[in-house]
JSON list of C-alpha atoms in Angstrom, two decimals:
[
{"chain": "A", "resi": 1, "resn": "MET", "atom": "CA", "xyz": [-30.22, 58.72, -152.16]},
{"chain": "A", "resi": 2, "resn": "PRO", "atom": "CA", "xyz": [-33.22, 57.83, -150.05]},
{"chain": "A", "resi": 3, "resn": "LYS", "atom": "CA", "xyz": [-34.05, 59.64, -146.84]},
{"chain": "A", "resi": 4, "resn": "ILE", "atom": "CA", "xyz": [-36.67, 58.76, -144.28]},
{"chain": "A", "resi": 5, "resn": "GLU", "atom": "CA", "xyz": [-38.67, 61.04, -142.00]},
{"chain": "A", "resi": 6, "resn": "THR", "atom": "CA", "xyz": [-40.69, 59.94, -139.01]},
{"chain": "A", "resi": 7, "resn": "ALA", "atom": "CA", "xyz": [-42.61, 62.04, -136.52]},
{"chain": "A", "resi": 8, "resn": "ARG", "atom": "CA", "xyz": [-39.45, 63.06, -134.67]},
{"chain": "A", "resi": 9, "resn": "LEU", "atom": "CA", "xyz": [-36.54, 61.95, -136.82]},
{"chain": "A", "resi": 10, "resn": "ARG", "atom": "CA", "xyz": [-34.88, 62.49, -140.16]},
{"chain": "A", "resi": 11, "resn": "CYS", "atom": "CA", "xyz": [-32.69, 59.68, -141.46]},
{"chain": "A", "resi": 12, "resn": "ARG", "atom": "CA", "xyz": [-30.33, 60.56, -144.30]},
{"chain": "A", "resi": 13, "resn": "LYS", "atom": "CA", "xyz": [-27.29, 59.00, -145.88]},
{"chain": "A", "resi": 14, "resn": "ILE", "atom": "CA", "xyz": [-24.26, 59.44, -143.68]},
{"chain": "A", "resi": 15, "resn": "ASN", "atom": "CA", "xyz": [-21.56, 61.74, -145.08]},
{"chain": "A", "resi": 16, "resn": "VAL", "atom": "CA", "xyz": [-18.09, 63.12, -144.29]},
{"chain": "A", "resi": 17, "resn": "GLN", "atom": "CA", "xyz": [-19.60, 66.16, -142.54]},
{"chain": "A", "resi": 18, "resn": "ASP", "atom": "CA", "xyz": [-20.84, 63.77, -139.83]},
{"chain": "A", "resi": 19, "resn": "LEU", "atom": "CA", "xyz": [-17.32, 62.98, -138.63]},
{"chain": "A", "resi": 20, "resn": "ASP", "atom": "CA", "xyz": [-17.30, 65.26, -135.56]},
{"chain": "A", "resi": 21, "resn": "ALA", "atom": "CA", "xyz": [-20.73, 64.16, -134.33]},
{"chain": "A", "resi": 22, "resn": "LEU", "atom": "CA", "xyz": [-19.97, 60.51, -135.01]},
{"chain": "A", "resi": 23, "resn": "THR", "atom": "CA", "xyz": [-16.64, 60.78, -133.18]},
{"chain": "A", "resi": 24, "resn": "LEU", "atom": "CA", "xyz": [-18.45, 62.11, -130.10]},
{"chain": "A", "resi": 25, "resn": "LEU", "atom": "CA", "xyz": [-20.90, 59.23, -130.30]},
{"chain": "A", "resi": 26, "resn": "VAL", "atom": "CA", "xyz": [-18.36, 56.40, -130.56]},
{"chain": "A", "resi": 27, "resn": "SER", "atom": "CA", "xyz": [-16.01, 57.88, -127.97]},
{"chain": "A", "resi": 28, "resn": "ASP", "atom": "CA", "xyz": [-18.67, 57.73, -125.24]},
{"chain": "A", "resi": 29, "resn": "PRO", "atom": "CA", "xyz": [-18.08, 54.75, -122.89]},
{"chain": "A", "resi": 30, "resn": "ASP", "atom": "CA", "xyz": [-21.79, 54.33, -122.15]},
{"chain": "A", "resi": 31, "resn": "VAL", "atom": "CA", "xyz": [-22.75, 54.29, -125.84]},
{"chain": "A", "resi": 32, "resn": "MET", "atom": "CA", "xyz": [-20.01, 51.77, -126.67]},
{"chain": "A", "resi": 33, "resn": "LYS", "atom": "CA", "xyz": [-20.59, 49.56, -123.62]},
{"chain": "A", "resi": 34, "resn": "TYR", "atom": "CA", "xyz": [-21.97, 46.63, -125.66]},
{"chain": "A", "resi": 35, "resn": "LEU", "atom": "CA", "xyz": [-20.30, 47.23, -129.01]},
{"chain": "A", "resi": 36, "resn": "GLY", "atom": "CA", "xyz": [-17.16, 45.88, -130.56]},
{"chain": "A", "resi": 37, "resn": "VAL", "atom": "CA", "xyz": [-15.30, 42.63, -130.23]},
{"chain": "A", "resi": 38, "resn": "GLU", "atom": "CA", "xyz": [-14.05, 43.94, -126.91]},
{"chain": "A", "resi": 39, "resn": "ALA", "atom": "CA", "xyz": [-17.17, 45.49, -125.40]},
{"chain": "A", "resi": 40, "resn": "GLY", "atom": "CA", "xyz": [-16.69, 49.10, -124.50]},
{"chain": "A", "resi": 41, "resn": "THR", "atom": "CA", "xyz": [-13.77, 49.80, -126.82]},
{"chain": "A", "resi": 42, "resn": "LEU", "atom": "CA", "xyz": [-13.84, 53.48, -127.70]},
{"chain": "A", "resi": 43, "resn": "MET", "atom": "CA", "xyz": [-12.94, 54.77, -131.13]},
{"chain": "A", "resi": 44, "resn": "THR", "atom": "CA", "xyz": [-10.49, 57.57, -131.82]},
{"chain": "A", "resi": 45, "resn": "ARG", "atom": "CA", "xyz": [-11.19, 60.28, -134.38]},
{"chain": "A", "resi": 46, "resn": "ASP", "atom": "CA", "xyz": [-8.87, 58.55, -136.86]},
{"chain": "A", "resi": 47, "resn": "GLU", "atom": "CA", "xyz": [-10.62, 55.19, -136.36]},
{"chain": "A", "resi": 48, "resn": "THR", "atom": "CA", "xyz": [-13.99, 56.90, -136.72]},
{"chain": "A", "resi": 49, "resn": "GLU", "atom": "CA", "xyz": [-12.85, 58.53, -139.96]},
{"chain": "A", "resi": 50, "resn": "VAL", "atom": "CA", "xyz": [-11.89, 55.12, -141.37]},
{"chain": "A", "resi": 51, "resn": "ALA", "atom": "CA", "xyz": [-15.21, 53.60, -140.23]},
{"chain": "A", "resi": 52, "resn": "LEU", "atom": "CA", "xyz": [-17.15, 56.52, -141.73]},
{"chain": "A", "resi": 53, "resn": "ALA", "atom": "CA", "xyz": [-15.35, 56.12, -145.06]},
{"chain": "A", "resi": 54, "resn": "GLY", "atom": "CA", "xyz": [-16.31, 52.44, -144.97]},
{"chain": "A", "resi": 55, "resn": "MET", "atom": "CA", "xyz": [-19.98, 53.30, -144.35]},
{"chain": "A", "resi": 56, "resn": "ILE", "atom": "CA", "xyz": [-19.97, 55.78, -147.24]},
{"chain": "A", "resi": 57, "resn": "GLU", "atom": "CA", "xyz": [-18.33, 53.21, -149.53]},
{"chain": "A", "resi": 58, "resn": "PHE", "atom": "CA", "xyz": [-20.87, 50.58, -148.44]},
{"chain": "A", "resi": 59, "resn": "TRP", "atom": "CA", "xyz": [-23.70, 52.88, -149.58]},
{"chain": "A", "resi": 60, "resn": "ALA", "atom": "CA", "xyz": [-21.98, 53.36, -152.95]},
{"chain": "A", "resi": 61, "resn": "GLU", "atom": "CA", "xyz": [-21.46, 49.64, -153.41]},
{"chain": "A", "resi": 62, "resn": "HIS", "atom": "CA", "xyz": [-24.82, 48.31, -152.16]},
{"chain": "A", "resi": 63, "resn": "GLY", "atom": "CA", "xyz": [-27.33, 51.16, -152.52]},
{"chain": "A", "resi": 64, "resn": "PHE", "atom": "CA", "xyz": [-28.24, 50.94, -148.83]},
{"chain": "A", "resi": 65, "resn": "GLY", "atom": "CA", "xyz": [-26.43, 51.28, -145.52]},
{"chain": "A", "resi": 66, "resn": "ARG", "atom": "CA", "xyz": [-26.55, 53.11, -142.24]},
{"chain": "A", "resi": 67, "resn": "TRP", "atom": "CA", "xyz": [-28.34, 56.44, -142.08]},
{"chain": "A", "resi": 68, "resn": "ALA", "atom": "CA", "xyz": [-27.36, 59.37, -139.93]},
{"chain": "A", "resi": 69, "resn": "VAL", "atom": "CA", "xyz": [-30.32, 59.90, -137.59]},
{"chain": "A", "resi": 70, "resn": "LEU", "atom": "CA", "xyz": [-31.10, 63.53, -136.80]},
{"chain": "A", "resi": 71, "resn": "ASP", "atom": "CA", "xyz": [-33.55, 64.85, -134.24]},
{"chain": "A", "resi": 72, "resn": "LYS", "atom": "CA", "xyz": [-35.92, 67.05, -136.24]},
{"chain": "A", "resi": 73, "resn": "ALA", "atom": "CA", "xyz": [-36.41, 69.38, -133.26]},
{"chain": "A", "resi": 74, "resn": "HIS", "atom": "CA", "xyz": [-32.81, 70.66, -133.38]},
{"chain": "A", "resi": 75, "resn": "GLY", "atom": "CA", "xyz": [-31.23, 69.02, -136.45]},
{"chain": "A", "resi": 76, "resn": "ARG", "atom": "CA", "xyz": [-28.44, 67.38, -134.44]},
{"chain": "A", "resi": 77, "resn": "LEU", "atom": "CA", "xyz": [-27.10, 63.92, -135.28]},
{"chain": "A", "resi": 78, "resn": "ILE", "atom": "CA", "xyz": [-28.19, 61.65, -132.43]},
{"chain": "A", "resi": 79, "resn": "GLY", "atom": "CA", "xyz": [-27.32, 58.25, -133.84]},
{"chain": "A", "resi": 80, "resn": "LEU", "atom": "CA", "xyz": [-27.08, 55.78, -136.66]},
{"chain": "A", "resi": 81, "resn": "CYS", "atom": "CA", "xyz": [-29.65, 53.31, -137.92]},
{"chain": "A", "resi": 82, "resn": "GLY", "atom": "CA", "xyz": [-29.75, 51.15, -140.99]},
{"chain": "A", "resi": 83, "resn": "PHE", "atom": "CA", "xyz": [-28.10, 48.11, -142.48]},
{"chain": "A", "resi": 84, "resn": "ARG", "atom": "CA", "xyz": [-24.83, 46.37, -142.98]},
{"chain": "A", "resi": 85, "resn": "LEU", "atom": "CA", "xyz": [-24.28, 42.78, -144.09]},
{"chain": "A", "resi": 86, "resn": "LEU", "atom": "CA", "xyz": [-23.79, 39.77, -141.87]},
{"chain": "A", "resi": 87, "resn": "GLU", "atom": "CA", "xyz": [-22.82, 36.79, -144.03]},
{"chain": "A", "resi": 88, "resn": "ASP", "atom": "CA", "xyz": [-24.74, 38.23, -147.01]},
{"chain": "A", "resi": 89, "resn": "THR", "atom": "CA", "xyz": [-27.87, 38.88, -144.90]},
{"chain": "A", "resi": 90, "resn": "PRO", "atom": "CA", "xyz": [-28.95, 42.46, -144.16]},
{"chain": "A", "resi": 91, "resn": "GLU", "atom": "CA", "xyz": [-28.28, 43.19, -140.50]},
{"chain": "A", "resi": 92, "resn": "LEU", "atom": "CA", "xyz": [-30.18, 45.98, -138.76]},
{"chain": "A", "resi": 93, "resn": "PHE", "atom": "CA", "xyz": [-27.81, 48.19, -136.81]},
{"chain": "A", "resi": 94, "resn": "TYR", "atom": "CA", "xyz": [-28.62, 51.12, -134.53]},
{"chain": "A", "resi": 95, "resn": "LEU", "atom": "CA", "xyz": [-26.62, 53.28, -132.15]},
{"chain": "A", "resi": 96, "resn": "PHE", "atom": "CA", "xyz": [-27.87, 56.36, -130.28]},
{"chain": "A", "resi": 97, "resn": "ASP", "atom": "CA", "xyz": [-26.40, 58.95, -127.94]},
{"chain": "A", "resi": 98, "resn": "LYS", "atom": "CA", "xyz": [-27.25, 58.77, -124.23]},
{"chain": "A", "resi": 99, "resn": "VAL", "atom": "CA", "xyz": [-29.48, 61.86, -124.36]},
{"chain": "A", "resi": 100, "resn": "SER", "atom": "CA", "xyz": [-31.78, 59.96, -126.73]},
{"chain": "A", "resi": 101, "resn": "TRP", "atom": "CA", "xyz": [-32.12, 56.82, -124.62]},
{"chain": "A", "resi": 102, "resn": "GLY", "atom": "CA", "xyz": [-35.48, 55.91, -123.11]},
{"chain": "A", "resi": 103, "resn": "LYS", "atom": "CA", "xyz": [-37.52, 58.08, -125.50]},
{"chain": "A", "resi": 104, "resn": "GLY", "atom": "CA", "xyz": [-38.43, 55.47, -128.09]},
{"chain": "A", "resi": 105, "resn": "LEU", "atom": "CA", "xyz": [-36.20, 57.03, -130.74]},
{"chain": "A", "resi": 106, "resn": "ALA", "atom": "CA", "xyz": [-34.29, 53.83, -131.54]},
{"chain": "A", "resi": 107, "resn": "THR", "atom": "CA", "xyz": [-37.60, 52.03, -131.90]},
{"chain": "A", "resi": 108, "resn": "GLU", "atom": "CA", "xyz": [-38.97, 54.79, -134.16]},
{"chain": "A", "resi": 109, "resn": "ALA", "atom": "CA", "xyz": [-35.90, 54.78, -136.41]},
{"chain": "A", "resi": 110, "resn": "ALA", "atom": "CA", "xyz": [-35.59, 50.98, -136.53]},
{"chain": "A", "resi": 111, "resn": "THR", "atom": "CA", "xyz": [-39.29, 50.56, -137.38]},
{"chain": "A", "resi": 112, "resn": "ALA", "atom": "CA", "xyz": [-38.95, 52.98, -140.30]},
{"chain": "A", "resi": 113, "resn": "CYS", "atom": "CA", "xyz": [-35.76, 51.28, -141.49]},
{"chain": "A", "resi": 114, "resn": "LEU", "atom": "CA", "xyz": [-37.39, 47.83, -141.44]},
{"chain": "A", "resi": 115, "resn": "ARG", "atom": "CA", "xyz": [-40.39, 49.13, -143.32]},
{"chain": "A", "resi": 116, "resn": "PHE", "atom": "CA", "xyz": [-38.15, 50.78, -145.91]},
{"chain": "A", "resi": 117, "resn": "ALA", "atom": "CA", "xyz": [-36.10, 47.59, -146.30]},
{"chain": "A", "resi": 118, "resn": "PHE", "atom": "CA", "xyz": [-39.13, 45.40, -146.92]},
{"chain": "A", "resi": 119, "resn": "GLU", "atom": "CA", "xyz": [-41.23, 47.83, -148.97]},
{"chain": "A", "resi": 120, "resn": "GLU", "atom": "CA", "xyz": [-38.56, 49.65, -150.97]},
{"chain": "A", "resi": 121, "resn": "LEU", "atom": "CA", "xyz": [-35.53, 47.35, -151.08]},
{"chain": "A", "resi": 122, "resn": "GLY", "atom": "CA", "xyz": [-37.43, 44.08, -151.22]},
{"chain": "A", "resi": 123, "resn": "PHE", "atom": "CA", "xyz": [-35.37, 42.40, -148.50]},
{"chain": "A", "resi": 124, "resn": "GLN", "atom": "CA", "xyz": [-36.68, 38.95, -147.62]},
{"chain": "A", "resi": 125, "resn": "ARG", "atom": "CA", "xyz": [-34.85, 38.45, -144.34]},
{"chain": "A", "resi": 126, "resn": "ILE", "atom": "CA", "xyz": [-33.27, 40.87, -141.88]},
{"chain": "A", "resi": 127, "resn": "VAL", "atom": "CA", "xyz": [-31.33, 39.95, -138.76]},
{"chain": "A", "resi": 128, "resn": "ALA", "atom": "CA", "xyz": [-30.21, 41.92, -135.73]},
{"chain": "A", "resi": 129, "resn": "VAL", "atom": "CA", "xyz": [-27.52, 40.68, -133.35]},
{"chain": "A", "resi": 130, "resn": "THR", "atom": "CA", "xyz": [-26.56, 41.82, -129.88]},
{"chain": "A", "resi": 131, "resn": "ARG", "atom": "CA", "xyz": [-24.93, 40.61, -126.70]},
{"chain": "A", "resi": 132, "resn": "HIS", "atom": "CA", "xyz": [-27.17, 38.75, -124.22]},
{"chain": "A", "resi": 133, "resn": "SER", "atom": "CA", "xyz": [-26.62, 41.48, -121.65]},
{"chain": "A", "resi": 134, "resn": "HIS", "atom": "CA", "xyz": [-27.79, 44.31, -123.93]},
{"chain": "A", "resi": 135, "resn": "THR", "atom": "CA", "xyz": [-31.39, 44.19, -122.75]},
{"chain": "A", "resi": 136, "resn": "ALA", "atom": "CA", "xyz": [-32.29, 47.64, -124.13]},
{"chain": "A", "resi": 137, "resn": "SER", "atom": "CA", "xyz": [-31.34, 46.54, -127.64]},
{"chain": "A", "resi": 138, "resn": "ILE", "atom": "CA", "xyz": [-33.25, 43.27, -127.27]},
{"chain": "A", "resi": 139, "resn": "ARG", "atom": "CA", "xyz": [-36.27, 45.30, -126.15]},
{"chain": "A", "resi": 140, "resn": "VAL", "atom": "CA", "xyz": [-36.05, 47.43, -129.32]},
{"chain": "A", "resi": 141, "resn": "MET", "atom": "CA", "xyz": [-35.83, 44.31, -131.49]},
{"chain": "A", "resi": 142, "resn": "THR", "atom": "CA", "xyz": [-38.92, 42.87, -129.83]},
{"chain": "A", "resi": 143, "resn": "LYS", "atom": "CA", "xyz": [-40.88, 46.15, -130.05]},
{"chain": "A", "resi": 144, "resn": "ILE", "atom": "CA", "xyz": [-40.24, 46.46, -133.79]},
{"chain": "A", "resi": 145, "resn": "GLY", "atom": "CA", "xyz": [-41.59, 42.98, -134.43]},
{"chain": "A", "resi": 146, "resn": "MET", "atom": "CA", "xyz": [-38.43, 40.94, -134.72]},
{"chain": "A", "resi": 147, "resn": "ARG", "atom": "CA", "xyz": [-38.44, 37.49, -133.18]},
{"chain": "A", "resi": 148, "resn": "TYR", "atom": "CA", "xyz": [-35.73, 35.55, -131.40]},
{"chain": "A", "resi": 149, "resn": "GLU", "atom": "CA", "xyz": [-34.10, 33.07, -133.76]},
{"chain": "A", "resi": 150, "resn": "LYS", "atom": "CA", "xyz": [-31.00, 31.60, -132.14]},
{"chain": "A", "resi": 151, "resn": "GLU", "atom": "CA", "xyz": [-27.76, 31.97, -130.23]},
{"chain": "A", "resi": 152, "resn": "VAL", "atom": "CA", "xyz": [-24.84, 32.98, -132.46]},
{"chain": "A", "resi": 153, "resn": "MET", "atom": "CA", "xyz": [-21.13, 33.61, -132.34]},
{"chain": "A", "resi": 154, "resn": "HIS", "atom": "CA", "xyz": [-20.60, 37.04, -133.92]},
{"chain": "A", "resi": 155, "resn": "SER", "atom": "CA", "xyz": [-17.02, 38.29, -134.32]},
{"chain": "A", "resi": 156, "resn": "GLY", "atom": "CA", "xyz": [-15.97, 36.00, -131.48]},
{"chain": "A", "resi": 157, "resn": "VAL", "atom": "CA", "xyz": [-18.76, 37.20, -129.18]},
{"chain": "A", "resi": 158, "resn": "ASN", "atom": "CA", "xyz": [-21.62, 35.05, -127.87]},
{"chain": "A", "resi": 159, "resn": "ALA", "atom": "CA", "xyz": [-24.80, 36.85, -128.90]},
{"chain": "A", "resi": 160, "resn": "VAL", "atom": "CA", "xyz": [-28.48, 36.48, -129.70]},
{"chain": "A", "resi": 161, "resn": "CYS", "atom": "CA", "xyz": [-29.91, 36.79, -133.19]},
{"chain": "A", "resi": 162, "resn": "TYR", "atom": "CA", "xyz": [-33.37, 38.17, -133.93]},
{"chain": "A", "resi": 163, "resn": "VAL", "atom": "CA", "xyz": [-35.00, 37.99, -137.35]},
{"chain": "A", "resi": 164, "resn": "ALA", "atom": "CA", "xyz": [-37.75, 39.67, -139.36]},
{"chain": "A", "resi": 165, "resn": "THR", "atom": "CA", "xyz": [-39.29, 38.63, -142.67]},
{"chain": "A", "resi": 166, "resn": "PRO", "atom": "CA", "xyz": [-41.86, 40.45, -144.83]},
{"chain": "A", "resi": 167, "resn": "SER", "atom": "CA", "xyz": [-44.55, 37.86, -144.10]},
{"chain": "A", "resi": 168, "resn": "GLU", "atom": "CA", "xyz": [-44.16, 38.29, -140.33]},
{"chain": "A", "resi": 169, "resn": "TYR", "atom": "CA", "xyz": [-43.46, 42.01, -140.19]},
{"chain": "A", "resi": 170, "resn": "GLN", "atom": "CA", "xyz": [-46.28, 44.36, -139.23]},
{"chain": "A", "resi": 171, "resn": "PRO", "atom": "CA", "xyz": [-45.30, 48.03, -139.65]},
{"chain": "A", "resi": 172, "resn": "GLY", "atom": "CA", "xyz": [-47.98, 49.11, -137.18]},
{"chain": "A", "resi": 173, "resn": "ASP", "atom": "CA", "xyz": [-49.07, 52.72, -137.06]},
{"chain": "A", "resi": 174, "resn": "ALA", "atom": "CA", "xyz": [-45.62, 54.31, -137.31]},
{"chain": "A", "resi": 175, "resn": "PRO", "atom": "CA", "xyz": [-45.92, 56.39, -140.47]},
{"chain": "A", "resi": 176, "resn": "TYR", "atom": "CA", "xyz": [-42.88, 57.57, -142.29]},
{"chain": "A", "resi": 177, "resn": "LYS", "atom": "CA", "xyz": [-42.20, 59.64, -145.36]},
{"chain": "A", "resi": 178, "resn": "LEU", "atom": "CA", "xyz": [-39.75, 58.54, -147.96]},
{"chain": "A", "resi": 179, "resn": "GLY", "atom": "CA", "xyz": [-37.86, 61.13, -149.94]},
{"chain": "A", "resi": 180, "resn": "ARG", "atom": "CA", "xyz": [-34.71, 61.59, -151.98]},
{"chain": "A", "resi": 181, "resn": "GLU", "atom": "CA", "xyz": [-31.70, 63.74, -151.22]}
]
């Protein structure tokens, strides 16, 4: 399985040992404020376990998915970043704990994931979707070189869709190392 390292982060395939850390993440009201059909819906440990099993199965089925993002300084899981599918199109997804906000970590992880997707997986189009009010997420999308495409209805929620293609994407000076687990 592929893993990605950036200056401050290590992204590896999510696994069952991540359940406790992931449960803490998705049970935080601030982290979940913009997520879910009903914004702010918190997940229980049992719901998280089901979601985690789905993410692991997605990797097995598709050969890509969402990585567990660890802070290299202390090795702790601080978020998720990677891909799921939205109507057969790879959708960039990221979620980080509050302690990590405002430090450019989502931007660092998302940049590396986009680069990996274009250079290693050969994706030709990647979208990212968020609520209009989630300005921090929109800022990350813009910083990583995605462009606004359109308004969308996503799981019954009015949202904005940003897009990136290989011809438009510029990885910038954010180096990353690709490895295998």
